[in-house]
CSV table of C-alpha atoms in Angstrom, one decimal:
chain,number,residue,atom,x,y,z
A,1360,ALA,CA,-8.0,80.8,83.4
A,1361,ARG,CA,-7.5,79.0,86.7
A,1362,ALA,CA,-6.8,82.3,88.6
A,1363,GLN,CA,-9.8,83.9,86.9
A,1364,ALA,CA,-12.0,81.0,88.0
A,1365,GLN,CA,-10.8,81.3,91.6
A,1366,GLN,CA,-11.3,85.0,91.6
A,1367,GLN,CA,-14.9,84.6,90.3
A,1368,TYR,CA,-15.5,82.0,92.9
A,1369,LYS,CA,-14.3,84.2,95.7
A,1370,ALA,CA,-16.5,87.1,94.5
A,1371,ALA,CA,-19.5,84.9,94.1
A,1372,ASP,CA,-18.9,83.2,97.5
A,1373,GLN,CA,-18.7,86.6,99.2
A,1374,ALA,CA,-22.0,87.7,97.5
A,1375,CYS,CA,-23.5,84.5,99.1
A,1376,ASN,CA,-22.7,85.7,102.6
A,1377,ALA,CA,-25.5,88.2,102.4
A,1378,LYS,CA,-28.0,85.4,102.2
A,1379,SER,CA,-29.0,82.9,104.7
A,1380,GLY,CA,-30.5,79.4,105.0
A,1381,GLN,CA,-31.3,77.4,101.9
A,1382,ALA,CA,-30.7,80.4,99.6
A,1383,LYS,CA,-27.2,80.8,100.9
A,1384,ASP,CA,-26.5,77.0,100.5
A,1385,LEU,CA,-27.8,77.1,96.9
A,1386,CYS,CA,-25.8,80.3,96.2
A,1387,GLN,CA,-22.6,78.7,97.5
A,1388,GLU,CA,-23.2,75.5,95.5
A,1389,GLU,CA,-23.8,77.5,92.4
A,1390,ALA,CA,-20.5,79.3,92.9
A,1391,LYS,CA,-18.6,76.0,93.5
A,1392,ALA,CA,-20.2,74.5,90.4
A,1393,GLN,CA,-19.2,77.4,88.2
A,1394,ARG,CA,-15.7,77.3,89.6
A,1395,ASP,CA,-15.3,73.5,89.1
A,1396,ILE,CA,-16.6,73.7,85.6
A,1397,ALA,CA,-14.3,76.7,84.7
A,1398,LEU,CA,-11.3,74.9,86.1
A,1399,ALA,CA,-12.1,71.7,84.2
A,1400,GLU,CA,-12.7,73.6,81.0
A,1401,ALA,CA,-9.4,75.4,81.4
A,1402,GLU,CA,-7.6,72.1,82.0
A,1403,ALA,CA,-9.3,70.6,78.9
A,1404,ARG,CA,-8.3,73.6,76.7
A,1405,TYR,CA,-4.7,73.3,78.0
A,1406,GLU,CA,-4.3,69.6,77.4
A,1407,GLY,CA,-6.3,69.6,74.2
A,1408,THR,CA,-7.1,65.9,74.2
A,1409,PRO,CA,-10.4,64.0,73.9
A,1410,GLN,CA,-9.7,62.5,77.3
A,1411,ALA,CA,-9.3,65.9,78.8
A,1412,ARG,CA,-12.4,67.1,77.1
A,1413,ALA,CA,-14.3,64.0,78.5
A,1414,LYS,CA,-12.9,64.7,82.0
A,1415,ALA,CA,-14.3,68.3,81.7
A,1416,ASP,CA,-17.6,67.0,80.6
A,1417,ARG,CA,-17.7,64.5,83.5
A,1418,GLU,CA,-16.8,67.3,85.9
A,1419,ARG,CA,-19.6,69.5,84.4
A,1420,ALA,CA,-22.0,66.6,85.0
A,1421,GLU,CA,-20.9,66.1,88.6
A,1422,ALA,CA,-21.1,69.9,89.4
A,1423,ASN,CA,-24.6,70.1,87.8
A,1424,TYR,CA,-25.7,67.1,89.7
A,1425,ARG,CA,-24.5,68.5,93.1
A,1426,LEU,CA,-26.3,71.8,92.2
A,1427,ALA,CA,-29.5,69.9,91.2
A,1428,LYS,CA,-29.4,68.0,94.5
A,1429,GLU,CA,-29.1,71.3,96.4
A,1430,ARG,CA,-32.1,72.7,94.6
A,1431,CYS,CA,-34.0,69.6,95.5
A,1432,ASP,CA,-33.3,70.0,99.2
A,1433,ALA,CA,-35.6,73.0,99.2
A,1434,LEU,CA,-38.5,70.8,98.2
A,1435,SER,CA,-40.5,68.2,100.2
A,1436,GLY,CA,-42.5,65.1,99.7
A,1437,ASN,CA,-43.2,63.7,96.3
A,1438,GLU,CA,-41.9,66.9,94.6
A,1439,LYS,CA,-38.5,66.3,96.2
A,1440,ASP,CA,-38.5,62.7,95.2
A,1441,VAL,CA,-39.3,63.6,91.6
A,1442,CYS,CA,-36.6,66.3,91.6
A,1443,GLN,CA,-34.0,63.9,92.9
A,1444,GLN,CA,-34.9,61.2,90.3
A,1445,LYS,CA,-34.7,63.8,87.6
A,1446,ALA,CA,-31.3,65.0,88.8
A,1447,LYS,CA,-30.0,61.4,88.9
A,1448,ALA,CA,-31.3,60.8,85.4
A,1449,GLU,CA,-29.7,63.9,84.0
A,1450,HIS,CA,-26.5,63.0,85.7
A,1451,ALA,CA,-26.4,59.5,84.2
A,1452,LYS,CA,-27.3,60.9,80.8
A,1453,SER,CA,-24.5,63.5,81.0
A,1454,LYS,CA,-21.9,61.0,82.0
A,1455,SER,CA,-22.9,58.6,79.2
A,1456,VAL,CA,-22.7,61.3,76.6
A,1457,ALA,CA,-19.2,62.2,77.9
A,1458,ASP,CA,-18.1,58.6,77.6
A,1459,ALA,CA,-19.6,58.3,74.2
A,1460,ASN,CA,-17.7,61.4,73.1
A,1461,VAL,CA,-14.4,59.8,74.1
A,1462,LYS,CA,-15.2,56.7,72.2
A,1463,THR,CA,-16.1,58.7,69.2
A,1464,ALA,CA,-12.9,60.8,69.3
A,1465,ASP,CA,-10.9,57.6,69.8
A,1466,ALA,CA,-12.5,56.0,66.7
A,1467,ARG,CA,-11.9,59.1,64.6
A,1468,ASP,CA,-8.2,59.0,65.7
A,1469,ASP,CA,-8.0,55.4,64.7
A,1470,VAL,CA,-9.5,56.1,61.3
A,1471,ALA,CA,-7.2,59.0,60.7
A,1472,ARG,CA,-4.2,57.0,61.7
A,1473,THR,CA,-5.2,54.1,59.4
A,1474,ARG,CA,-5.7,56.5,56.5
A,1475,ARG,CA,-2.3,58.1,57.0
A,1476,GLU,CA,-0.6,54.7,57.2
A,1477,ALA,CA,-2.3,53.5,54.0
A,1478,ASP,CA,-1.5,56.8,52.2
A,1479,TYR,CA,2.1,56.5,53.4
A,1480,LYS,CA,2.4,52.9,52.1
A,1481,VAL,CA,1.1,54.0,48.7
A,1482,ALA,CA,3.5,56.9,48.6
A,1483,ARG,CA,6.4,54.7,49.7
A,1484,GLU,CA,5.5,52.2,46.9
A,1485,ARG,CA,5.7,55.0,44.4
A,1486,CYS,CA,9.1,55.9,45.7
A,1487,ASP,CA,10.4,52.3,45.2
A,1488,SER,CA,10.4,53.0,41.4
A,1489,LEU,CA,13.1,55.6,42.0
A,1490,SER,CA,16.7,55.2,43.0
A,1491,GLY,CA,19.5,57.1,44.8
A,1492,SER,CA,18.9,60.6,46.2
A,1493,ALA,CA,15.6,60.9,44.3
A,1494,LYS,CA,14.3,57.9,46.2
A,1495,ASP,CA,15.6,59.3,49.5
A,1496,THR,CA,13.9,62.6,48.8
A,1497,CYS,CA,10.7,60.9,47.9
A,1498,ILE,CA,10.6,58.9,51.1
A,1499,ALA,CA,11.4,61.9,53.2
A,1500,ASP,CA,8.6,63.8,51.5
A,1501,ALA,CA,6.2,61.0,52.1
A,1502,LYS,CA,7.1,60.8,55.8
A,1503,THR,CA,6.6,64.6,56.1
A,1504,ARG,CA,3.3,64.5,54.4
A,1505,PHE,CA,1.9,61.6,56.4
A,1506,SER,CA,3.7,62.3,59.7
A,1507,MET,CA,5.1,58.9,60.0
C-alpha cells in the first residue's frame, strides 16, 4: 500500500508539471494530500488499533487543511479571509472528531474488558463447585472463553 501510494504520488506530481502558477501549486498539494492520506490509511490498517485509526484521521485532517489553505491562496480580500476561516473551522472539527473517536474506542475496550472479567469470575465461581481434573478443565475452559 505504501509503494502504491508513492507511485500514485509520482504519477500525479508528474502530471502537475504540465501546469503553471497557482494551478500547479494546487495540483501538487492535492497529490501530496492524497499520498499522505493513503500512507496514513495503510499504516492504520496495518496496526489495526484505535490509536492508529485516530492518527490516520488526524493526518487526513492535516492534509485536507493544507489543501484548503492552498485553494484559499487563489482568492483575495474578504473571500480569502472567509475561505481561510472555513478551512480552520473544518480542520478543528476534523481533529476533534478524531479525538472523540479514540475516546469512544477506548471506552468500548474498557466495557468489553470489564464484561469479560465479570463473566470470567462467574465461570470461575461455577468451577469452584467441582474438584480435581474436572475443576482444572473447567478453569482452563473459562480462561479460553474469556481470554484471561
